[in-house]
CSV table of C-alpha atoms in Angstrom, one decimal:
chain,number,residue,atom,x,y,z
A,8,MET,CA,-45.0,90.2,-25.1
A,9,LEU,CA,-43.8,86.8,-26.0
A,10,ALA,CA,-46.6,84.3,-26.6
A,11,LYS,CA,-46.9,81.2,-24.6
A,12,ARG,CA,-46.5,78.4,-27.0
A,13,VAL,CA,-48.7,75.3,-27.7
A,14,ILE,CA,-46.7,72.4,-29.1
A,15,PRO,CA,-48.3,69.2,-30.4
A,16,CYS,CA,-46.0,66.2,-30.2
A,17,LEU,CA,-45.9,63.3,-32.6
A,18,ASP,CA,-44.5,60.0,-31.5
A,19,VAL,CA,-43.0,58.4,-34.5
A,20,LYS,CA,-42.0,54.8,-35.0
A,21,ASP,CA,-40.6,53.5,-38.3
A,22,GLY,CA,-41.9,56.6,-40.0
A,23,LYS,CA,-45.4,56.3,-38.6
A,24,VAL,CA,-47.2,58.2,-35.9
A,25,VAL,CA,-48.0,56.4,-32.6
A,26,LYS,CA,-49.0,57.6,-29.2
A,27,GLY,CA,-47.9,55.9,-26.0
A,28,VAL,CA,-50.1,56.2,-23.0
A,29,ASN,CA,-47.9,56.1,-19.9
A,30,PHE,CA,-45.2,54.8,-22.3
A,31,VAL,CA,-47.1,51.5,-23.0
A,32,ASN,CA,-50.1,50.5,-25.1
A,33,ILE,CA,-48.9,51.8,-28.4
A,34,GLN,CA,-51.4,52.3,-31.2
A,35,ASP,CA,-50.3,52.9,-34.8
A,36,VAL,CA,-52.0,55.8,-36.6
A,37,GLY,CA,-51.2,58.2,-39.4
A,38,ASP,CA,-48.5,59.8,-41.5
A,39,PRO,CA,-46.3,62.2,-39.5
A,40,VAL,CA,-45.9,64.7,-42.4
A,41,GLN,CA,-49.7,64.9,-42.9
A,42,CYS,CA,-50.2,65.3,-39.1
A,43,ALA,CA,-47.6,68.1,-39.0
A,44,ILE,CA,-49.3,69.9,-41.9
A,45,GLU,CA,-52.6,69.6,-40.1
A,46,TYR,CA,-51.2,70.9,-36.8
A,47,ASN,CA,-49.6,73.8,-38.6
A,48,ARG,CA,-53.0,74.6,-40.1
A,49,GLN,CA,-54.6,74.4,-36.6
A,50,GLY,CA,-52.2,77.0,-35.3
A,51,ALA,CA,-49.4,75.0,-33.6
A,52,ASP,CA,-46.5,77.2,-32.6
A,53,GLU,CA,-44.0,74.5,-33.1
A,54,ILE,CA,-44.0,70.7,-33.7
A,55,VAL,CA,-42.1,68.1,-31.9
A,56,PHE,CA,-41.3,64.7,-33.4
A,57,LEU,CA,-40.3,62.0,-30.9
A,58,ASP,CA,-38.6,59.1,-32.6
A,59,ILE,CA,-39.3,55.9,-30.7
A,60,THR,CA,-37.8,53.5,-33.3
A,61,ALA,CA,-35.4,51.0,-31.8
A,62,THR,CA,-33.4,50.0,-34.8
A,63,HIS,CA,-30.2,51.4,-36.4
A,64,GLU,CA,-31.9,52.5,-39.6
A,65,ARG,CA,-34.0,54.9,-37.4
A,66,ARG,CA,-32.0,58.1,-38.1
A,67,GLY,CA,-32.4,57.9,-41.9
A,68,THR,CA,-36.2,57.3,-41.6
A,69,MET,CA,-36.6,60.2,-39.2
A,70,ALA,CA,-34.4,62.5,-41.2
A,71,ASP,CA,-36.7,61.8,-44.2
A,72,VAL,CA,-39.8,62.6,-42.2
A,73,VAL,CA,-38.2,65.9,-41.1
A,74,PHE,CA,-37.1,66.7,-44.6
A,75,ARG,CA,-40.5,66.2,-46.1
A,76,THR,CA,-42.2,68.2,-43.3
A,77,ALA,CA,-39.8,71.1,-43.7
A,78,GLU,CA,-40.9,71.4,-47.3
A,79,ASN,CA,-44.4,72.1,-46.2
A,80,VAL,CA,-44.5,73.5,-42.7
A,81,PHE,CA,-42.9,76.8,-41.9
A,82,ILE,CA,-42.8,76.9,-38.1
A,83,PRO,CA,-40.0,75.5,-35.8
A,84,LEU,CA,-39.5,71.7,-35.8
A,85,THR,CA,-37.9,69.8,-33.0
A,86,VAL,CA,-36.8,66.2,-33.2
A,87,GLY,CA,-35.8,63.9,-30.3
A,88,GLY,CA,-35.6,60.3,-29.4
A,89,GLY,CA,-32.4,58.2,-29.3
A,90,ILE,CA,-30.0,61.1,-29.9
A,91,ARG,CA,-26.5,59.9,-28.9
A,92,THR,CA,-23.9,62.1,-30.5
A,93,PRO,CA,-23.4,65.6,-31.9
A,94,ASP,CA,-23.4,64.0,-35.4
A,95,ASP,CA,-27.0,62.9,-34.7
A,96,PHE,CA,-27.8,66.6,-34.2
A,97,ARG,CA,-26.0,67.5,-37.4
A,98,GLU,CA,-27.9,65.0,-39.5
A,99,LEU,CA,-31.4,66.1,-38.2
A,100,LEU,CA,-30.5,69.8,-38.4
A,101,LYS,CA,-29.4,69.3,-42.0
A,102,ALA,CA,-32.7,67.6,-42.8
A,103,GLY,CA,-34.5,70.7,-41.6
A,104,ALA,CA,-35.0,70.4,-37.9
A,105,ASP,CA,-34.6,73.7,-36.0
A,106,LYS,CA,-33.9,72.0,-32.6
A,107,VAL,CA,-32.9,68.6,-31.4
A,108,SER,CA,-33.7,67.2,-28.0
A,109,VAL,CA,-31.5,64.9,-26.1
A,110,ASN,CA,-32.6,62.8,-23.1
A,111,SER,CA,-30.8,59.7,-21.8
A,112,ALA,CA,-27.5,60.3,-23.6
A,113,ALA,CA,-27.1,63.6,-21.8
A,114,VAL,CA,-27.6,62.0,-18.4
A,115,TYR,CA,-24.9,59.4,-19.2
A,116,GLY,CA,-22.6,61.9,-20.9
A,117,PRO,CA,-23.5,65.5,-20.2
A,118,GLU,CA,-20.7,66.7,-22.5
A,119,ILE,CA,-23.0,66.1,-25.5
A,120,ILE,CA,-24.9,69.2,-24.4
A,121,SER,CA,-21.8,71.5,-24.4
A,122,GLU,CA,-20.4,69.9,-27.6
A,123,ALA,CA,-23.7,70.4,-29.5
A,124,ALA,CA,-24.1,73.9,-28.1
A,125,TYR,CA,-20.6,74.8,-29.3
A,126,ARG,CA,-21.0,73.3,-32.7
A,127,PHE,CA,-24.6,74.2,-33.5
A,128,GLY,CA,-25.6,76.9,-31.0
A,129,SER,CA,-27.5,76.7,-27.8
A,130,GLN,CA,-30.7,77.7,-29.6
A,131,CYS,CA,-31.0,74.2,-31.1
A,132,VAL,CA,-30.1,72.2,-28.0
A,133,VAL,CA,-33.2,71.0,-26.1
A,134,VAL,CA,-32.6,68.8,-23.0
A,135,ALA,CA,-35.6,66.6,-22.4
A,136,ILE,CA,-36.1,65.4,-18.8
A,137,ASP,CA,-38.5,62.6,-17.8
A,138,ALA,CA,-39.0,63.0,-14.0
A,139,LYS,CA,-41.0,61.5,-11.2
A,140,CYS,CA,-41.7,62.4,-7.6
A,141,VAL,CA,-39.7,60.1,-5.3
A,142,GLY,CA,-40.8,61.6,-1.9
A,143,THR,CA,-39.7,64.6,0.1
A,144,GLU,CA,-36.3,66.2,0.2
A,145,GLU,CA,-34.9,65.1,3.5
A,146,ASN,CA,-31.5,66.7,3.4
A,147,PRO,CA,-31.7,69.8,5.7
A,148,ASP,CA,-28.8,71.4,3.7
A,149,SER,CA,-30.8,71.3,0.4
A,150,PRO,CA,-32.5,74.5,-0.6
A,151,ARG,CA,-35.5,72.3,-1.4
A,152,TYR,CA,-35.6,70.8,2.1
A,153,GLY,CA,-39.2,69.7,3.0
A,154,LYS,CA,-40.4,70.1,-0.7
A,155,LYS,CA,-41.1,67.3,-3.2
A,156,LYS,CA,-38.1,65.5,-4.5
A,157,TYR,CA,-37.9,64.5,-8.2
A,158,HIS,CA,-35.7,62.0,-9.9
A,159,VAL,CA,-34.7,61.8,-13.5
A,160,TYR,CA,-35.7,58.6,-15.4
A,161,THR,CA,-34.0,57.4,-18.5
A,162,GLU,CA,-34.6,54.8,-21.2
A,163,GLY,CA,-38.1,56.0,-22.0
A,164,GLY,CA,-39.0,56.3,-18.3
A,165,ARG,CA,-37.9,52.8,-17.3
A,166,LYS,CA,-34.8,53.5,-15.3
A,167,ASP,CA,-34.3,55.7,-12.2
A,168,ALA,CA,-31.0,57.5,-13.0
A,169,GLY,CA,-30.7,58.5,-9.3
A,170,LEU,CA,-30.3,62.1,-10.3
A,171,ASP,CA,-32.2,65.1,-8.8
A,172,ALA,CA,-34.3,66.5,-11.7
A,173,VAL,CA,-34.2,70.2,-10.5
A,174,GLU,CA,-30.4,70.0,-10.1
A,175,TRP,CA,-30.1,68.3,-13.5
A,176,ALA,CA,-32.1,71.1,-15.2
A,177,ARG,CA,-29.8,73.7,-13.7
A,178,LYS,CA,-26.7,71.8,-14.8
A,179,ALA,CA,-28.1,71.4,-18.3
A,180,GLU,CA,-28.5,75.1,-18.6
A,181,GLU,CA,-25.0,75.7,-17.4
A,182,LEU,CA,-23.7,73.3,-20.0
A,183,GLY,CA,-25.4,75.2,-22.8
A,184,ALA,CA,-28.9,73.9,-23.2
A,185,GLY,CA,-31.2,76.4,-24.9
A,186,GLU,CA,-34.4,74.9,-23.6
A,187,ILE,CA,-35.8,72.3,-21.2
A,188,LEU,CA,-38.6,69.9,-22.1
A,189,LEU,CA,-39.9,68.6,-18.8
A,190,THR,CA,-42.1,65.6,-18.7
A,191,SER,CA,-43.8,64.5,-15.5
A,192,MET,CA,-44.2,60.8,-15.5
A,193,ASP,CA,-46.6,61.2,-12.6
A,194,THR,CA,-49.1,63.1,-14.8
A,195,ASP,CA,-48.2,61.8,-18.2
A,196,GLY,CA,-51.1,60.0,-19.9
A,197,THR,CA,-53.5,61.0,-17.2
A,198,LYS,CA,-55.0,64.1,-18.9
A,199,ALA,CA,-55.5,65.4,-15.3
A,200,GLY,CA,-53.5,68.5,-15.8
A,201,PHE,CA,-49.8,69.4,-15.9
A,202,ASP,CA,-47.5,68.9,-12.9
A,203,HIS,CA,-47.4,72.4,-11.6
A,204,ASP,CA,-45.2,71.7,-8.6
A,205,MET,CA,-42.5,70.0,-10.7
A,206,LEU,CA,-42.6,72.6,-13.4
A,207,GLN,CA,-42.3,75.5,-11.0
A,208,ALA,CA,-39.5,73.8,-9.1
A,209,VAL,CA,-37.5,73.8,-12.4
A,210,CYS,CA,-38.6,77.2,-13.7
A,211,GLU,CA,-37.3,78.7,-10.5
A,212,VAL,CA,-33.7,77.5,-11.1
A,213,VAL,CA,-33.3,78.1,-14.9
A,214,ARG,CA,-33.5,81.2,-17.1
A,215,ILE,CA,-33.9,79.2,-20.4
A,216,PRO,CA,-37.5,78.4,-21.6
A,217,VAL,CA,-39.2,75.4,-20.0
A,218,ILE,CA,-41.7,73.3,-22.0
A,219,ALA,CA,-44.4,71.7,-19.8
A,220,SER,CA,-45.2,68.1,-20.8
A,221,GLY,CA,-47.3,65.3,-19.3
A,222,GLY,CA,-50.9,65.7,-18.2
A,223,GLY,CA,-52.4,68.1,-20.8
A,224,GLY,CA,-56.1,67.2,-20.9
A,225,SER,CA,-58.9,69.7,-20.5
A,226,LEU,CA,-58.8,73.1,-22.2
A,227,ASP,CA,-58.5,74.5,-18.8
A,228,SER,CA,-55.4,72.5,-18.0
A,229,PHE,CA,-53.6,74.6,-20.6
A,230,VAL,CA,-54.8,77.9,-19.0
A,231,GLU,CA,-53.9,76.6,-15.5
A,232,VAL,CA,-50.3,75.6,-16.3
A,233,PHE,CA,-49.5,79.2,-17.5
A,234,LYS,CA,-51.3,80.8,-14.5
A,235,LYS,CA,-49.7,78.5,-11.9
A,236,THR,CA,-46.1,78.2,-13.3
A,237,ASP,CA,-43.6,80.2,-15.3
A,238,ALA,CA,-43.5,77.6,-18.1
A,239,ASP,CA,-43.1,79.1,-21.6
A,240,ALA,CA,-44.8,76.4,-23.6
A,241,ALA,CA,-47.1,73.4,-23.2
A,242,LEU,CA,-46.7,70.2,-25.1
A,243,ALA,CA,-49.3,67.5,-25.6
A,244,ALA,CA,-49.8,64.5,-27.9
A,245,SER,CA,-53.0,62.5,-27.5
A,246,VAL,CA,-55.5,65.3,-26.9
A,247,PHE,CA,-54.6,66.6,-30.4
A,248,HIS,CA,-53.9,63.3,-32.0
A,249,TYR,CA,-57.3,61.9,-31.3
A,250,GLY,CA,-59.0,65.1,-32.3
A,251,GLU,CA,-60.6,65.8,-28.9
A,252,TYR,CA,-60.0,69.4,-29.8
A,253,VAL,CA,-57.8,71.3,-32.2
A,254,VAL,CA,-54.8,73.5,-31.3
A,255,ASP,CA,-56.8,76.7,-31.9
A,256,ASP,CA,-59.4,75.6,-29.3
A,257,VAL,CA,-56.5,75.6,-26.7
A,258,LYS,CA,-55.3,79.0,-27.9
A,259,GLN,CA,-58.8,80.5,-27.7
A,260,ALA,CA,-59.2,79.1,-24.1
A,261,MET,CA,-55.8,80.5,-23.2
A,262,ARG,CA,-56.7,83.9,-24.7
A,263,GLY,CA,-59.9,83.8,-22.7
A,264,GLY,CA,-57.8,83.2,-19.6
A,265,GLY,CA,-55.6,86.2,-20.3
A,266,ILE,CA,-52.6,84.3,-21.5
A,267,PRO,CA,-50.7,85.9,-24.4
A,268,VAL,CA,-51.0,83.6,-27.4
A,269,ARG,CA,-50.4,83.7,-31.2
A,270,ILE,CA,-53.7,83.5,-33.0
A,271,GLN,CA,-53.3,83.0,-36.8
B,20,MET,CA,-34.1,83.8,-59.7
B,21,ILE,CA,-33.4,84.4,-56.1
B,22,ALA,CA,-29.9,83.5,-54.8
B,23,VAL,CA,-29.8,82.2,-51.3
B,24,ILE,CA,-26.3,82.8,-50.2
B,25,ASP,CA,-24.5,79.8,-48.7
B,26,TYR,CA,-21.4,80.7,-46.6
B,27,GLY,CA,-21.5,77.6,-44.4
B,28,ALA,CA,-23.7,79.1,-41.7
B,29,GLY,CA,-27.2,78.2,-40.7
B,30,ASN,CA,-30.2,76.4,-42.0
B,31,LEU,CA,-30.4,77.6,-45.6
B,32,PHE,CA,-32.8,74.9,-46.6
B,33,SER,CA,-35.6,76.4,-44.6
B,34,VAL,CA,-35.3,79.6,-46.7
B,35,HIS,CA,-35.0,77.6,-49.9
B,36,ASN,CA,-38.1,75.5,-48.9
B,37,ALA,CA,-40.2,78.5,-48.1
B,38,LEU,CA,-39.3,80.2,-51.4
B,39,LYS,CA,-40.0,77.0,-53.3
B,40,PHE,CA,-43.4,76.6,-51.5
B,41,LEU,CA,-44.3,80.2,-52.6
B,42,GLY,CA,-43.3,79.3,-56.2
B,43,PHE,CA,-40.1,81.5,-56.4
B,44,GLU,CA,-37.3,80.0,-58.4
B,45,ASN,CA,-34.2,80.0,-56.1
B,46,ARG,CA,-30.7,78.6,-55.8
B,47,VAL,CA,-28.6,78.0,-52.7
B,48,THR,CA,-25.2,79.2,-53.8
B,49,ALA,CA,-21.7,80.2,-52.8
B,50,ASP,CA,-20.8,81.4,-56.3
B,51,PRO,CA,-20.3,85.2,-56.7
B,52,GLY,CA,-21.2,84.7,-60.4
B,53,VAL,CA,-24.7,83.3,-59.5
B,54,LEU,CA,-25.1,86.3,-57.2
B,55,ARG,CA,-24.5,88.6,-60.2
B,56,ALA,CA,-26.9,86.6,-62.4
B,57,ALA,CA,-29.7,86.6,-59.7
B,58,ASP,CA,-32.6,89.1,-59.6
B,59,LYS,CA,-32.6,89.2,-55.8
B,60,LEU,CA,-30.4,88.0,-53.0
B,61,ILE,CA,-31.1,86.5,-49.6
B,62,LEU,CA,-28.4,86.4,-46.9
B,63,PRO,CA,-29.6,83.9,-44.2
B,64,GLY,CA,-27.5,83.0,-41.1
B,65,VAL,CA,-27.4,81.5,-37.7
B,66,GLY,CA,-24.2,81.8,-35.6
B,67,ALA,CA,-21.8,84.5,-34.5
B,68,PHE,CA,-21.0,87.8,-36.3
B,69,PRO,CA,-17.2,87.6,-36.5
B,70,ASP,CA,-17.2,84.1,-37.8
B,71,ALA,CA,-19.9,84.9,-40.4
B,72,MET,CA,-18.0,87.9,-41.7
B,73,ASN,CA,-14.8,85.9,-42.0
B,74,ARG,CA,-16.5,83.2,-44.0
B,75,LEU,CA,-18.1,85.8,-46.3
B,76,ARG,CA,-14.7,87.5,-46.9
B,77,GLN,CA,-12.9,84.2,-47.4
B,78,ALA,CA,-15.4,83.2,-50.1
B,79,GLY,CA,-15.2,86.7,-51.7
B,80,LEU,CA,-18.9,87.0,-51.1
B,81,ASP,CA,-18.7,90.3,-49.0
B,82,GLN,CA,-17.6,92.3,-52.1
B,83,ALA,CA,-20.1,90.5,-54.4
B,84,ILE,CA,-23.0,91.2,-52.0
B,85,ARG,CA,-22.0,94.9,-51.5
B,86,SER,CA,-21.6,95.6,-55.2
B,87,GLU,CA,-24.9,93.9,-56.2
B,88,ALA,CA,-26.7,95.7,-53.4
B,89,LEU,CA,-25.2,99.0,-54.2
B,90,SER,CA,-26.2,98.5,-57.9
B,91,GLY,CA,-29.9,98.4,-56.7
B,92,LYS,CA,-30.5,94.6,-56.5
B,93,PRO,CA,-33.0,93.8,-53.8
B,94,LEU,CA,-31.3,92.1,-50.8
B,95,LEU,CA,-32.9,90.5,-47.7
B,96,GLY,CA,-30.8,89.6,-44.7
B,97,ILE,CA,-32.3,87.2,-42.2
B,98,CYS,CA,-31.4,87.0,-38.5
B,99,LEU,CA,-27.6,87.0,-38.4
B,100,GLY,CA,-27.8,87.9,-42.1
B,101,MET,CA,-29.7,91.0,-41.1
B,102,GLN,CA,-27.2,92.0,-38.5
B,103,LEU,CA,-24.3,91.7,-41.0
B,104,LEU,CA,-25.9,94.5,-43.1
B,105,PHE,CA,-24.9,97.0,-40.5
B,106,GLU,CA,-21.6,98.8,-40.1
B,107,LYS,CA,-20.3,97.1,-37.0
B,108,GLY,CA,-21.0,94.2,-34.7
B,109,TYR,CA,-20.0,93.8,-31.1
B,110,GLU,CA,-20.4,90.0,-30.6
B,111,PHE,CA,-17.2,88.8,-28.8
B,112,GLU,CA,-15.2,91.6,-30.5
B,113,GLU,CA,-15.7,94.7,-32.7
B,114,THR,CA,-16.2,93.4,-36.3
B,115,GLU,CA,-16.8,95.4,-39.4
B,116,GLY,CA,-20.0,94.4,-41.2
B,117,LEU,CA,-21.2,94.9,-44.8
B,118,SER,CA,-22.1,98.6,-44.1
B,119,LEU,CA,-25.2,98.7,-46.2
B,120,ILE,CA,-27.4,100.2,-43.5
B,121,ASP,CA,-26.2,102.7,-40.9
B,122,GLY,CA,-26.0,101.4,-37.4
B,123,TYR,CA,-24.4,98.7,-35.3
B,124,VAL,CA,-25.3,95.4,-33.6
B,125,ASP,CA,-25.0,95.0,-29.8
B,126,LYS,CA,-26.3,92.8,-27.0
B,127,ILE,CA,-29.9,92.9,-25.9
B,128,LEU,CA,-29.9,94.5,-22.5
B,129,ALA,CA,-32.8,93.1,-20.5
B,130,PRO,CA,-31.6,91.9,-17.1
B,131,ALA,CA,-35.1,90.7,-16.0
B,132,LEU,CA,-35.9,88.8,-19.3
B,133,LYS,CA,-34.7,85.6,-20.7
B,134,ILE,CA,-31.9,85.7,-23.3
B,135,PRO,CA,-32.0,84.6,-26.1
B,136,HIS,CA,-35.2,86.4,-27.0
B,137,MET,CA,-36.9,83.3,-28.3
B,138,GLY,CA,-40.4,82.6,-29.5
B,139,TRP,CA,-43.4,84.3,-31.1
B,140,ASP,CA,-43.4,88.0,-30.4
B,141,GLU,CA,-45.6,90.9,-31.6
B,142,VAL,CA,-44.4,93.4,-34.1
B,143,GLU,CA,-45.7,96.9,-34.7
B,144,ILE,CA,-45.4,98.9,-37.9
B,145,VAL,CA,-43.0,101.8,-37.4
B,146,ASN,CA,-42.4,102.9,-41.1
B,147,PRO,CA,-44.3,100.9,-43.7
B,148,SER,CA,-42.2,99.3,-46.5
B,149,PRO,CA,-43.1,97.2,-49.5
B,150,LEU,CA,-42.5,94.1,-47.3
B,151,THR,CA,-45.0,95.2,-44.7
B,152,ALA,CA,-47.9,95.7,-47.1
B,153,ASP,CA,-49.8,92.6,-45.8
B,154,ILE,CA,-48.7,92.9,-42.2
B,155,ASN,CA,-50.7,94.3,-39.3
B,156,SER,CA,-49.4,95.7,-36.0
B,157,GLY,CA,-49.9,92.9,-33.5
B,158,ASP,CA,-49.0,90.1,-35.9
B,159,ARG,CA,-46.5,87.6,-34.3
B,160,VAL,CA,-43.3,86.3,-35.8
B,161,TYR,CA,-40.6,83.9,-34.6
B,162,PHE,CA,-37.4,85.3,-33.1
B,163,VAL,CA,-34.3,83.6,-31.8
B,164,HIS,CA,-31.5,86.1,-31.0
B,165,SER,CA,-29.3,87.6,-28.3
B,166,TYR,CA,-28.1,90.6,-30.2
B,167,LYS,CA,-30.1,93.5,-31.8
B,168,ALA,CA,-29.5,96.3,-34.3
B,169,VAL,CA,-29.2,99.9,-33.1
B,170,THR,CA,-30.2,102.2,-36.0
B,171,ALA,CA,-32.1,105.3,-36.8
B,172,VAL,CA,-35.9,105.1,-36.5
B,173,SER,CA,-36.2,106.0,-40.1
B,174,ASN,CA,-34.5,102.6,-41.0
B,175,ILE,CA,-37.0,100.6,-38.9
B,176,ASN,CA,-40.1,99.1,-40.6
B,177,LEU,CA,-41.2,96.7,-37.9
B,178,ALA,CA,-40.2,96.7,-34.2
B,179,THR,CA,-41.0,94.6,-31.2
B,180,GLN,CA,-40.6,95.4,-27.5
B,181,TYR,CA,-38.3,93.2,-25.3
B,182,GLY,CA,-37.3,95.2,-22.4
B,183,GLN,CA,-36.5,97.9,-25.0
B,184,LEU,CA,-37.3,98.6,-28.6
B,185,VAL,CA,-35.9,95.8,-30.8
B,186,PRO,CA,-35.8,96.4,-34.6
B,187,ALA,CA,-37.6,93.5,-36.3
B,188,LEU,CA,-37.6,94.6,-39.9
B,189,VAL,CA,-35.3,97.2,-41.2
B,190,SER,CA,-34.5,98.7,-44.7
B,191,ARG,CA,-32.6,101.3,-46.6
B,192,ASP,CA,-33.7,101.6,-50.2
B,193,ASN,CA,-33.3,98.1,-51.8
B,194,VAL,CA,-31.6,96.6,-48.7
B,195,HIS,CA,-33.9,94.8,-46.2
B,196,GLY,CA,-33.2,92.9,-43.0
B,197,ALA,CA,-35.5,90.7,-40.8
B,198,GLN,CA,-34.3,90.0,-37.3
B,199,PHE,CA,-36.9,87.3,-37.0
B,200,HIS,CA,-37.1,84.2,-39.2
B,201,PRO,CA,-39.8,84.8,-41.9
B,202,GLU,CA,-39.2,81.2,-43.1
B,203,LYS,CA,-40.3,79.9,-39.6
B,204,SER,CA,-43.0,82.5,-38.9
B,205,GLY,CA,-46.0,80.6,-40.4
B,206,GLY,CA,-48.4,82.6,-42.6
B,207,VAL,CA,-47.1,86.0,-41.5
B,208,GLY,CA,-43.5,85.1,-42.4
B,209,LEU,CA,-44.6,83.7,-45.8
B,210,LYS,CA,-46.4,87.0,-46.6
B,211,ILE,CA,-43.1,88.9,-46.0
B,212,LEU,CA,-41.1,86.5,-48.2
B,213,ASN,CA,-43.7,86.7,-50.8
B,214,ALA,CA,-43.6,90.5,-50.8
B,215,PHE,CA,-39.8,90.3,-51.2
B,216,GLY,CA,-40.1,87.8,-54.0
B,217,GLU,CA,-42.5,90.2,-55.8
B,218,LEU,CA,-40.4,93.3,-55.5
């Protein structure tokens, strides 16, 4: 049986690790390569680097971080943040990334998903979705009538794209995405638990793996997300980054809760 | 020296990095001469079966791999590289493979399960081989694939279950194939690469 995955995320700016809480209040800490090595040692199933650098030199710096990590860490590496073109995919895959995640650019030009899937294979195309509850679905013709309605936000969560998040996830799969990384902006940074309703709404419409993100806090929150939803993986940043507990603590808690996990 | 065969498909540098990390001298190469000079060969690969076989043929690498393997040189195919070791593949169209292990490659049929089979899955030892010396049944390795080998049980060293039996590590004499990615399977994967390097 496939293991449910635990994925630490490292937010990287100008080659350094930071962690945004609710996307503001950024604190600079640590070398991403050393952090990745440490997470690998703790039993991470995969590592995500999220590049939040705003300048043009960004790609080269991030590619170098990936390159140096791939020399030392032998688990899948995913890189996202500011991906605009299939050539951005190529550069990061060449540097040693196994998957690349695309967010805003896919909302503005969904063909990047199909182009990247065609050129590099669906297995390396992750579509990251930042979403927020905007009320209740009021259209009686919608299959989600009366349920919570979610909108996709772009530009690091600043802009409502006016797009239904569940519908967008379904479309992303149809275009060739290999995985969905779903961040709930309602739970992100709260450490109060993952957004089970939002996750399950997406899990019900796609067959590709869904990574839960936003709200990972207590050890129990990682057990609950797999009991209450069909998510395949859970991603978290600050709980691991500030050493509240290590990845293996989460795995042991999951195992105790009857969730299949990989224990090193 | 281990030759990591470059035919324009897939992430060769992960394999190169893992071998380097383990201390095995290796070269990423498309030169049949280097394949002949090497002690061992690794055939990586991500992509589709017909395209990969075409590339190998165009570079004259199919014959070089076959003759080196038939002369007894250890060969390890990884993921698509493992699938190419069989007689035929049925991805898109019927395509002849390298025919170093009996069997063929076909779609995973698991209507209730997600395809590709992606993530960390458990393997069980079917027939021990030198590559499984440090592996225990229940160890997890990293898979990403939509097709699987169909071959005699006697050729299967490790298998996983995904709606059906899926060969994970196969071998015939000096020819080995891993459906999973040992270079992305953490400590367990490194043990398998290390065992291959020490053959």
